[in-house]
Structure formats: structure tokens, C-alpha cells
Amino acid sequence: MKLFRNIKQWLDNQEHLFYLFLIILIAPNIILCFTEPMPVVVKVCNVLLPFAFYYLLMTLSKNCGKMFWILFLFIFFGAFQIVLLYLFGQSIIAVDMFLNLVTTNSSEAMELLDNLIPALVSVIILYIPALILAAISIIKKRKLSPVFIRRERKRALTALVIGFISLGAAYGLDARYELKSDLYPANVCYNVFLAFQRNAQTRTYHQTSENFTFKARATHPEDKREIYIMVVGETSRAMNWSLYGYGRETNPQLSNMDGITSFCHVLTESNTTHKSVPMLLSQVSACNFDSIYYQKSIITAFKEAGFQTAFFSNQRYNHSFIDFFGMEADTYDFIKEDSQDFKYNPSDDELLKLVEKELAKENRKQFIVLHTYGSHFNYRERYPENHAFFLPDFPVDAEVKYKDNLVNAYNNSIRYTDDFLARVIHLLKEQKVDAAMLYTSDHGEDIFDDNRHLFLHASPVPSYYQLHVPFLLWTSGSYQAAYPEIQEAASMNRQKNISSSVSFFQTMMELAGIETPYRNDSLSVASPLYTEKPRVYLNDHNEPRPLDDIGMREEDFEMLRKKEIDFKYPSPDSSQKEYTSSE
């Protein structure tokens, strides 16, 4: 009892609370010093300058509890930051993290929530008692003495001067240091501003893109029936495909199927669905991403060229470009929206029923886009029980000790994708017409692959495992006979360095023979004109950056070298014109 009385007496002292609140406010900055690869001078600045600002702000009120609550936004950022660090191991809260809050559906969030319990408990222990103590201080109208406030304000101003000196040193000694990107919480505030700006631009998309046209026209014979299917996978990484040398049999059907070309050295330019999928479905890439607010998708290009179009998705609405692009189609269906139950979890096979129905229309020119749920966590929920080939696949808790089980479940989801794609191809074969299927995944996934113990995707700094994706082309026998140069070019390009974000759209346009000013055959892997371009990644501020300038670690570059994937290219500034199609 004496211990509790002593603690209560200590906490009743407003001066003690003043210092306690100050430590809690600066806690994320201290943690970031251990998680971020920064020079020492930058770490000093990133703690000292924010500390000085918090210090000064805390002296502006006689009631320290009141000021602590006034700074609640920074407390929220701190809690969010700690959860993010638990999830990804590094990096500040990115713009995409805020956008993910409005583009991730509730079922995905619930699947992930259970695995964040340790982080949430830590946040509750750190912040909730402090907020309660601050509220008690306000209710009881406790005050700091004028002498204490004057003394601490002088100290805060001194600390602020030293903080600005450290900021100057950070700029002087680190050429890449940017306050808006590297100083917490200034960087988070800037990212919030960008998130609101992008959200506003997204809301006006229908107006800004209203008059866009591809000026597309078909060049293949009008009287010949042809069918093209684009399949966009989810969270499937090339490393776990036996087609790319993986030691376990995850592609038993595709490995033994004629007409398939698998491209080996393919990287995505984004590790987030809400950016990657729109790039796959449009002419937009990392080097011109902001033009997405003024353009439409490949579906509109096919419609302009006279095709009957369809878009079928096994994902819920995300109120952004995936929805906008899908709804351009003559027929569209987001099958998860057929039920109001957020637990409704249809298999990707349900999409095949819609494909069969669409093909039964026997339109002369058909274009179908499929957006699967693929290998998204929770992996065990992505395939029926009778497809559980690798065992055990339970439990699937996001913990290192369950890594083998998680990998088994993940591999089962890849085998299920293999079966799904084989069945898509079988449906096309049955039509006995010129047909092609193009497949890639939006991004990959971390599954506790190395000593960093990274898990999931969409981290502010990507890993090799999130970037290397499968990329497949299948063409029917009659298509190969009609356009032998396509198959020859694809075979010639399969070992080249490819960006899925750039080449997916361009390759499909060439396969279907659709001409438009936005078509660029040097970006199509089905063209003899294909040319390797500099590797870039779309960073959080929508800037194209070289892979060695986005914070990736040596473990990632070692894997890229192991897979013989080139990544040391010139800066994106020198390649901007090459990457962007004519308009």
C-alpha cells in the first residue's frame, strides 16, 4: 500500500506530470533512432528539435494536462507510428498509410487486427494512463507555479536554439536530408496534407478525366473473333512459384501447359494495391503517376476499339481508381459486394462462373479483366480445404514461430492460383478462337524471410520479396499461327528486366492490335522493339526513385543479385522521357 501511496503522491505533483508528458511525446522520436538507418547527426536533430518544440509548447499553459490534450493529434500520430513500426520494423507514417485507411475494406482490417494486439497493448499502456492523468489534472484544475513555468520556458528556448543548430548540421552533413521527409512529426504532418490533397483529387476524378480519350482503333481483322483476358493477382511473389525455380511444386498445371511464356525478372513499381493495380490497368507508371487523375483505363481503350468489355473482381469497393476503372466496363461485378456480410469470402473460382457467362455471349471482340484475391493474408482463407496440399497450414498467426505453417498456407494459395489460371486458359481453349491471357500480381509479400522478420506488404520501404512478381503470357494455337512474331518476341524478352507496372498495359495493347497515341511498343514484352528501362519505384510522395535510393537494405539487394535482377540504373530524371508514352 505504501508503494501505491508513493506512486499516487508522485503523480499528483504537476511538475512530475509535466516531465512525464514530455517523455511520452518524444518517445516515437527515440524509437525511430533505433529503427531508421540515419547518420548520428540526423538522429540527434530528430530528437532534439521536436523535443524542444514540445518542451516550449508544454510551458504555454499553467495546466500541463490541458496542453497534453491539446497535443492529442501528436499523441495519435505517436500511437499510429508505434503500431506501424511493430508491423513493418521501420519508417515513418507514409501518405499511403493514411490512404490505406480509406481504401482497405473492413474484412481485410479485421483479418489483420488480431495480429496487432501486442502493438495495440503497448500503445494503450503508454498513452491511455497518461491521457487519464491529464484529464484528472484538468478536472481538478491543478496548476504549475509561475516560477516553474518561467524556468522551464527559458530551458525550452535554449533547447530550441540548440535544436536549430542541429538541424543546420543535419542539412550540412547529410546531402539527402529533408525536413518534410525525415523529421518526425513534421514529415507525418506533411504526409497528412498530401493524403488530404490526393483524396480531394480522387473525389473529382470523374470531372478531371471526363473528356479523356485514347483515340484507339483496332487493327486486327474485323470479322475474326478474338478474346483477351487480363488477370491481376493479389500478393503473389515470384519467389514461391516453381515456374521461377522454387523448390516446391506450386505450379503443377502451368508448368506442363503449352503456349505459356513466363517472364523471370519482373518487378512492380509499387507495393500497395491502390497504386499498383491502377498502374497495371492504365498507361500510368511511376514516372507519370499523377496523370492518373486525368486518364482512363485500358478498358476504355478496348471499348473505343470496338470490344465488348467486362470487369470482375473478388474484392470489395475501395472508393478509388480500381473501382473507377472497373466501372468503365460494359459489364462489371465486384462479387464480394453481393453480400453485406463482411465475413463473406468467395473463392476466386466464383469469377470463373462470370467468365463463362461472358464468353457465352459470343461477342466477336471480347476483353475481360479479372481482379483476384489471390494470396492476400489471411492465406488460409484464400483456398478451399481440399486444396490444402502443403501441411500443416494452421495456425496462421503472424508470428515468427509459425513461419513454416504460414509458408505452407501461402504456397497453397499459389497452387490455387495455378489451378485458377489453368482453368481460365481451359475456358479460352474451348472457344477455339484467337485468344490470349496476361497475368501478373500487384505486388509480393514478406513472410519472415530473413533476420529482419518482416511480414505482409505495403511497408513504406519495400523489400525484394514485395517487388519481385510473376508475369505470364498465354496465347492460343490459332493466335500463334496468326501472329507468330508475338510469340517469338515474347520468348526473346522473357529473361530481360521488366517493370510489370509499365509493361502490363502496353503488352495487352499490342496483343490485341489496338493502336493509340498512348501505345509504346518499346515497353511491350510482346514486341521485338522492347527495350529495358531504368528500374524505379514509386515512393510515398509519388516520385520515381532508383531502387538504391528508397531505403532498401543490403538483404534485398543480395536477393536481387541472387535472382540476377539488375537494379543499378541511372537516376529516373534521365529516363523520364523514355518511360512516358506520347500524348
PDB file of C-alpha atoms in Angstrom, residues 140-327:
ATOM      1  CA  LYS A 140      -9.173  19.203 -10.511  1.00  0.00           C
ATOM      2  CA  LYS A 141      -7.834  22.446 -12.018  1.00  0.00           C
ATOM      3  CA  ARG A 142      -4.287  21.803 -10.891  1.00  0.00           C
ATOM      4  CA  LYS A 143      -1.684  24.351 -11.932  1.00  0.00           C
ATOM      5  CA  LEU A 144       2.053  24.688 -12.319  1.00  0.00           C
ATOM      6  CA  SER A 145       3.720  27.509 -10.429  1.00  0.00           C
ATOM      7  CA  PRO A 146       4.688  30.661 -12.372  1.00  0.00           C
ATOM      8  CA  VAL A 147       8.300  30.173 -11.231  1.00  0.00           C
ATOM      9  CA  PHE A 148       8.394  26.650 -12.688  1.00  0.00           C
ATOM     10  CA  ILE A 149       6.888  27.790 -15.981  1.00  0.00           C
ATOM     11  CA  ARG A 150       9.339  30.702 -16.394  1.00  0.00           C
ATOM     12  CA  ARG A 151      12.312  28.462 -15.622  1.00  0.00           C
ATOM     13  CA  GLU A 152      11.222  25.682 -17.977  1.00  0.00           C
ATOM     14  CA  ARG A 153      10.394  28.145 -20.755  1.00  0.00           C
ATOM     15  CA  LYS A 154      13.928  29.513 -20.643  1.00  0.00           C
ATOM     16  CA  ARG A 155      15.296  25.982 -20.819  1.00  0.00           C
ATOM     17  CA  ALA A 156      12.952  25.171 -23.712  1.00  0.00           C
ATOM     18  CA  LEU A 157      14.105  28.224 -25.686  1.00  0.00           C
ATOM     19  CA  THR A 158      17.728  27.232 -25.122  1.00  0.00           C
ATOM     20  CA  ALA A 159      16.951  23.712 -26.294  1.00  0.00           C
ATOM     21  CA  LEU A 160      15.186  25.138 -29.350  1.00  0.00           C
ATOM     22  CA  VAL A 161      18.262  27.161 -30.348  1.00  0.00           C
ATOM     23  CA  ILE A 162      20.436  24.061 -29.993  1.00  0.00           C
ATOM     24  CA  GLY A 163      17.820  22.114 -31.964  1.00  0.00           C
ATOM     25  CA  PHE A 164      18.004  24.532 -34.894  1.00  0.00           C
ATOM     26  CA  ILE A 165      21.803  24.304 -34.814  1.00  0.00           C
ATOM     27  CA  SER A 166      21.482  20.506 -35.033  1.00  0.00           C
ATOM     28  CA  LEU A 167      19.064  20.947 -37.964  1.00  0.00           C
ATOM     29  CA  GLY A 168      21.673  23.000 -39.788  1.00  0.00           C
ATOM     30  CA  ALA A 169      24.258  20.317 -39.072  1.00  0.00           C
ATOM     31  CA  ALA A 170      21.917  17.637 -40.418  1.00  0.00           C
ATOM     32  CA  TYR A 171      21.446  19.541 -43.681  1.00  0.00           C
ATOM     33  CA  GLY A 172      25.159  20.266 -43.906  1.00  0.00           C
ATOM     34  CA  LEU A 173      26.404  16.740 -43.228  1.00  0.00           C
ATOM     35  CA  ASP A 174      23.698  14.695 -44.962  1.00  0.00           C
ATOM     36  CA  ALA A 175      23.035  15.761 -48.557  1.00  0.00           C
ATOM     37  CA  ARG A 176      19.805  13.722 -48.734  1.00  0.00           C
ATOM     38  CA  TYR A 177      18.254  15.067 -45.532  1.00  0.00           C
ATOM     39  CA  GLU A 178      14.838  16.707 -45.970  1.00  0.00           C
ATOM     40  CA  LEU A 179      12.763  18.129 -43.131  1.00  0.00           C
ATOM     41  CA  LYS A 180       9.480  17.177 -44.845  1.00  0.00           C
ATOM     42  CA  SER A 181      10.638  13.601 -45.285  1.00  0.00           C
ATOM     43  CA  ASP A 182      12.975  12.872 -42.386  1.00  0.00           C
ATOM     44  CA  LEU A 183      11.966  14.904 -39.303  1.00  0.00           C
ATOM     45  CA  TYR A 184       9.214  13.343 -37.205  1.00  0.00           C
ATOM     46  CA  PRO A 185       6.483  14.595 -36.718  1.00  0.00           C
ATOM     47  CA  ALA A 186       6.960  17.291 -39.394  1.00  0.00           C
ATOM     48  CA  ASN A 187       7.105  14.548 -42.029  1.00  0.00           C
ATOM     49  CA  VAL A 188       3.874  12.995 -40.773  1.00  0.00           C
ATOM     50  CA  CYS A 189       2.102  16.372 -40.844  1.00  0.00           C
ATOM     51  CA  TYR A 190       3.288  16.867 -44.421  1.00  0.00           C
ATOM     52  CA  ASN A 191       2.070  13.390 -45.328  1.00  0.00           C
ATOM     53  CA  VAL A 192      -1.345  14.126 -43.819  1.00  0.00           C
ATOM     54  CA  PHE A 193      -1.551  17.211 -46.031  1.00  0.00           C
ATOM     55  CA  LEU A 194      -0.639  15.141 -49.100  1.00  0.00           C
ATOM     56  CA  ALA A 195      -3.171  12.462 -48.167  1.00  0.00           C
ATOM     57  CA  PHE A 196      -5.974  15.044 -47.956  1.00  0.00           C
ATOM     58  CA  GLN A 197      -4.830  16.581 -51.244  1.00  0.00           C
ATOM     59  CA  ARG A 198      -4.817  13.222 -53.042  1.00  0.00           C
ATOM     60  CA  ASN A 199      -8.155  12.257 -51.554  1.00  0.00           C
ATOM     61  CA  ALA A 200      -9.636  15.519 -52.841  1.00  0.00           C
ATOM     62  CA  GLN A 201      -8.179  14.875 -56.305  1.00  0.00           C
ATOM     63  CA  THR A 202      -9.605  11.364 -56.267  1.00  0.00           C
ATOM     64  CA  ARG A 203     -13.065  12.696 -55.424  1.00  0.00           C
ATOM     65  CA  THR A 204     -13.011  14.945 -58.512  1.00  0.00           C
ATOM     66  CA  TYR A 205     -11.612  12.218 -60.808  1.00  0.00           C
ATOM     67  CA  HIS A 206     -14.801  11.836 -62.821  1.00  0.00           C
ATOM     68  CA  GLN A 207     -14.700  15.524 -63.721  1.00  0.00           C
ATOM     69  CA  THR A 208     -10.959  15.739 -64.458  1.00  0.00           C
ATOM     70  CA  SER A 209     -10.989  12.603 -66.647  1.00  0.00           C
ATOM     71  CA  GLU A 210     -14.353  13.184 -68.302  1.00  0.00           C
ATOM     72  CA  ASN A 211     -13.031  14.225 -71.706  1.00  0.00           C
ATOM     73  CA  PHE A 212     -10.127  11.790 -71.885  1.00  0.00           C
ATOM     74  CA  THR A 213      -9.872   9.579 -74.956  1.00  0.00           C
ATOM     75  CA  PHE A 214      -7.278   7.075 -76.139  1.00  0.00           C
ATOM     76  CA  LYS A 215      -8.249   7.696 -79.775  1.00  0.00           C
ATOM     77  CA  ALA A 216      -7.959   3.925 -80.032  1.00  0.00           C
ATOM     78  CA  ARG A 217      -8.662   1.817 -83.111  1.00  0.00           C
ATOM     79  CA  ALA A 218      -8.434  -1.890 -83.828  1.00  0.00           C
ATOM     80  CA  THR A 219      -6.013  -3.204 -86.472  1.00  0.00           C
ATOM     81  CA  HIS A 220      -6.852  -6.926 -86.378  1.00  0.00           C
ATOM     82  CA  PRO A 221      -9.388  -8.279 -88.936  1.00  0.00           C
ATOM     83  CA  GLU A 222     -12.911  -7.166 -88.022  1.00  0.00           C
ATOM     84  CA  ASP A 223     -14.559 -10.447 -88.990  1.00  0.00           C
ATOM     85  CA  LYS A 224     -12.336 -12.632 -86.800  1.00  0.00           C
ATOM     86  CA  ARG A 225     -13.459 -13.468 -83.263  1.00  0.00           C
ATOM     87  CA  GLU A 226     -10.841 -12.809 -80.585  1.00  0.00           C
ATOM     88  CA  ILE A 227     -10.807 -12.859 -76.779  1.00  0.00           C
ATOM     89  CA  TYR A 228      -8.319 -11.281 -74.388  1.00  0.00           C
ATOM     90  CA  ILE A 229      -8.228 -11.724 -70.624  1.00  0.00           C
ATOM     91  CA  MET A 230      -6.108  -9.736 -68.171  1.00  0.00           C
ATOM     92  CA  VAL A 231      -5.735 -11.313 -64.751  1.00  0.00           C
ATOM     93  CA  VAL A 232      -4.482  -9.139 -61.905  1.00  0.00           C
ATOM     94  CA  GLY A 233      -3.312 -11.268 -58.997  1.00  0.00           C
ATOM     95  CA  GLU A 234      -3.011 -10.224 -55.374  1.00  0.00           C
ATOM     96  CA  THR A 235       0.085 -10.506 -53.153  1.00  0.00           C
ATOM     97  CA  SER A 236       1.728 -13.229 -55.230  1.00  0.00           C
ATOM     98  CA  ARG A 237       5.513 -13.178 -55.204  1.00  0.00           C
ATOM     99  CA  ALA A 238       7.631 -14.834 -57.875  1.00  0.00           C
ATOM    100  CA  MET A 239       9.944 -16.400 -55.314  1.00  0.00           C
ATOM    101  CA  ASN A 240       7.293 -19.017 -54.422  1.00  0.00           C
ATOM    102  CA  TRP A 241       6.436 -20.011 -57.988  1.00  0.00           C
ATOM    103  CA  SER A 242       8.035 -23.255 -59.160  1.00  0.00           C
ATOM    104  CA  LEU A 243       7.925 -21.745 -62.663  1.00  0.00           C
ATOM    105  CA  TYR A 244      10.722 -19.478 -61.406  1.00  0.00           C
ATOM    106  CA  GLY A 245      12.801 -22.190 -59.742  1.00  0.00           C
ATOM    107  CA  TYR A 246      11.089 -22.536 -56.356  1.00  0.00           C
ATOM    108  CA  GLY A 247      11.855 -25.945 -54.857  1.00  0.00           C
ATOM    109  CA  ARG A 248       8.253 -26.880 -54.013  1.00  0.00           C
ATOM    110  CA  GLU A 249       5.666 -27.795 -56.623  1.00  0.00           C
ATOM    111  CA  THR A 250       3.416 -24.741 -56.589  1.00  0.00           C
ATOM    112  CA  ASN A 251       2.696 -24.646 -60.358  1.00  0.00           C
ATOM    113  CA  PRO A 252       1.860 -28.241 -61.311  1.00  0.00           C
ATOM    114  CA  GLN A 253      -0.536 -27.266 -64.101  1.00  0.00           C
ATOM    115  CA  LEU A 254       1.031 -24.179 -65.654  1.00  0.00           C
ATOM    116  CA  SER A 255       4.441 -25.894 -65.721  1.00  0.00           C
ATOM    117  CA  ASN A 256       3.059 -28.520 -68.117  1.00  0.00           C
ATOM    118  CA  MET A 257       0.927 -26.284 -70.314  1.00  0.00           C
ATOM    119  CA  ASP A 258       1.739 -25.291 -73.892  1.00  0.00           C
ATOM    120  CA  GLY A 259       1.597 -21.692 -75.047  1.00  0.00           C
ATOM    121  CA  ILE A 260       2.874 -20.124 -71.804  1.00  0.00           C
ATOM    122  CA  THR A 261       5.760 -17.676 -71.596  1.00  0.00           C
ATOM    123  CA  SER A 262       6.901 -16.809 -68.080  1.00  0.00           C
ATOM    124  CA  PHE A 263       8.964 -13.657 -67.662  1.00  0.00           C
ATOM    125  CA  CYS A 264      11.612 -14.045 -64.964  1.00  0.00           C
ATOM    126  CA  HIS A 265      12.987 -10.644 -63.959  1.00  0.00           C
ATOM    127  CA  VAL A 266       9.831  -8.643 -63.320  1.00  0.00           C
ATOM    128  CA  LEU A 267       9.477  -6.047 -60.552  1.00  0.00           C
ATOM    129  CA  THR A 268       6.466  -3.961 -59.638  1.00  0.00           C
ATOM    130  CA  GLU A 269       6.844  -0.212 -59.098  1.00  0.00           C
ATOM    131  CA  SER A 270       4.608  -0.160 -56.020  1.00  0.00           C
ATOM    132  CA  ASN A 271       3.927  -2.486 -53.091  1.00  0.00           C
ATOM    133  CA  THR A 272       0.418  -1.143 -52.409  1.00  0.00           C
ATOM    134  CA  THR A 273      -2.734  -2.372 -54.158  1.00  0.00           C
ATOM    135  CA  HIS A 274      -4.335   1.062 -54.506  1.00  0.00           C
ATOM    136  CA  LYS A 275      -1.356   2.261 -56.577  1.00  0.00           C
ATOM    137  CA  SER A 276      -0.116  -0.899 -58.253  1.00  0.00           C
ATOM    138  CA  VAL A 277      -3.405  -2.115 -59.748  1.00  0.00           C
ATOM    139  CA  PRO A 278      -4.291   1.255 -61.350  1.00  0.00           C
ATOM    140  CA  MET A 279      -0.816   1.317 -62.941  1.00  0.00           C
ATOM    141  CA  LEU A 280      -1.379  -2.181 -64.324  1.00  0.00           C
ATOM    142  CA  LEU A 281      -4.718  -1.155 -65.794  1.00  0.00           C
ATOM    143  CA  SER A 282      -3.621   2.132 -67.325  1.00  0.00           C
ATOM    144  CA  GLN A 283      -0.850   3.868 -69.195  1.00  0.00           C
ATOM    145  CA  VAL A 284       0.271   5.477 -65.927  1.00  0.00           C
ATOM    146  CA  SER A 285       3.567   4.416 -64.337  1.00  0.00           C
ATOM    147  CA  ALA A 286       5.840   5.629 -61.547  1.00  0.00           C
ATOM    148  CA  CYS A 287       7.270   8.300 -63.836  1.00  0.00           C
ATOM    149  CA  ASN A 288       3.925   9.928 -64.613  1.00  0.00           C
ATOM    150  CA  PHE A 289       1.700   8.683 -61.811  1.00  0.00           C
ATOM    151  CA  ASP A 290      -0.007  11.993 -61.060  1.00  0.00           C
ATOM    152  CA  SER A 291      -1.503  11.963 -64.560  1.00  0.00           C
ATOM    153  CA  ILE A 292      -3.818   9.221 -63.278  1.00  0.00           C
ATOM    154  CA  TYR A 293      -6.319  11.918 -62.248  1.00  0.00           C
ATOM    155  CA  TYR A 294      -6.808  12.828 -65.915  1.00  0.00           C
ATOM    156  CA  GLN A 295      -6.727   9.442 -67.674  1.00  0.00           C
ATOM    157  CA  LYS A 296      -8.921   6.383 -68.034  1.00  0.00           C
ATOM    158  CA  SER A 297      -8.031   2.705 -68.089  1.00  0.00           C
ATOM    159  CA  ILE A 298      -7.266   0.068 -70.681  1.00  0.00           C
ATOM    160  CA  ILE A 299     -10.947  -0.917 -70.553  1.00  0.00           C
ATOM    161  CA  THR A 300     -11.884   2.370 -72.226  1.00  0.00           C
ATOM    162  CA  ALA A 301      -9.186   1.810 -74.868  1.00  0.00           C
ATOM    163  CA  PHE A 302     -10.708  -1.577 -75.728  1.00  0.00           C
ATOM    164  CA  LYS A 303     -14.216  -0.105 -75.773  1.00  0.00           C
ATOM    165  CA  GLU A 304     -13.087   2.606 -78.182  1.00  0.00           C
ATOM    166  CA  ALA A 305     -11.604  -0.126 -80.394  1.00  0.00           C
ATOM    167  CA  GLY A 306     -14.957  -1.936 -80.599  1.00  0.00           C
ATOM    168  CA  PHE A 307     -14.569  -4.617 -77.912  1.00  0.00           C
ATOM    169  CA  GLN A 308     -17.284  -5.805 -75.531  1.00  0.00           C
ATOM    170  CA  THR A 309     -15.669  -5.338 -72.113  1.00  0.00           C
ATOM    171  CA  ALA A 310     -16.127  -6.878 -68.656  1.00  0.00           C
ATOM    172  CA  PHE A 311     -14.508  -6.390 -65.254  1.00  0.00           C
ATOM    173  CA  PHE A 312     -14.937  -8.969 -62.492  1.00  0.00           C
ATOM    174  CA  SER A 313     -13.362  -8.522 -59.065  1.00  0.00           C
ATOM    175  CA  ASN A 314     -13.167 -10.668 -55.951  1.00  0.00           C
ATOM    176  CA  GLN A 315     -12.543  -7.598 -53.815  1.00  0.00           C
ATOM    177  CA  ARG A 316     -14.796  -5.019 -52.240  1.00  0.00           C
ATOM    178  CA  TYR A 317     -15.032  -1.423 -53.353  1.00  0.00           C
ATOM    179  CA  ASN A 318     -12.060   0.695 -52.356  1.00  0.00           C
ATOM    180  CA  HIS A 319     -13.647   4.012 -53.464  1.00  0.00           C
ATOM    181  CA  SER A 320     -10.686   4.812 -55.665  1.00  0.00           C
ATOM    182  CA  PHE A 321      -9.217   4.086 -59.087  1.00  0.00           C
ATOM    183  CA  ILE A 322      -9.732   0.324 -59.101  1.00  0.00           C
ATOM    184  CA  ASP A 323     -13.467   0.953 -58.752  1.00  0.00           C
ATOM    185  CA  PHE A 324     -13.448   3.793 -61.258  1.00  0.00           C
ATOM    186  CA  PHE A 325     -11.574   1.759 -63.853  1.00  0.00           C
ATOM    187  CA  GLY A 326     -13.673  -1.373 -63.330  1.00  0.00           C
ATOM    188  CA  MET A 327     -16.890   0.559 -63.792  1.00  0.00           C
TER     189      MET A 327
END
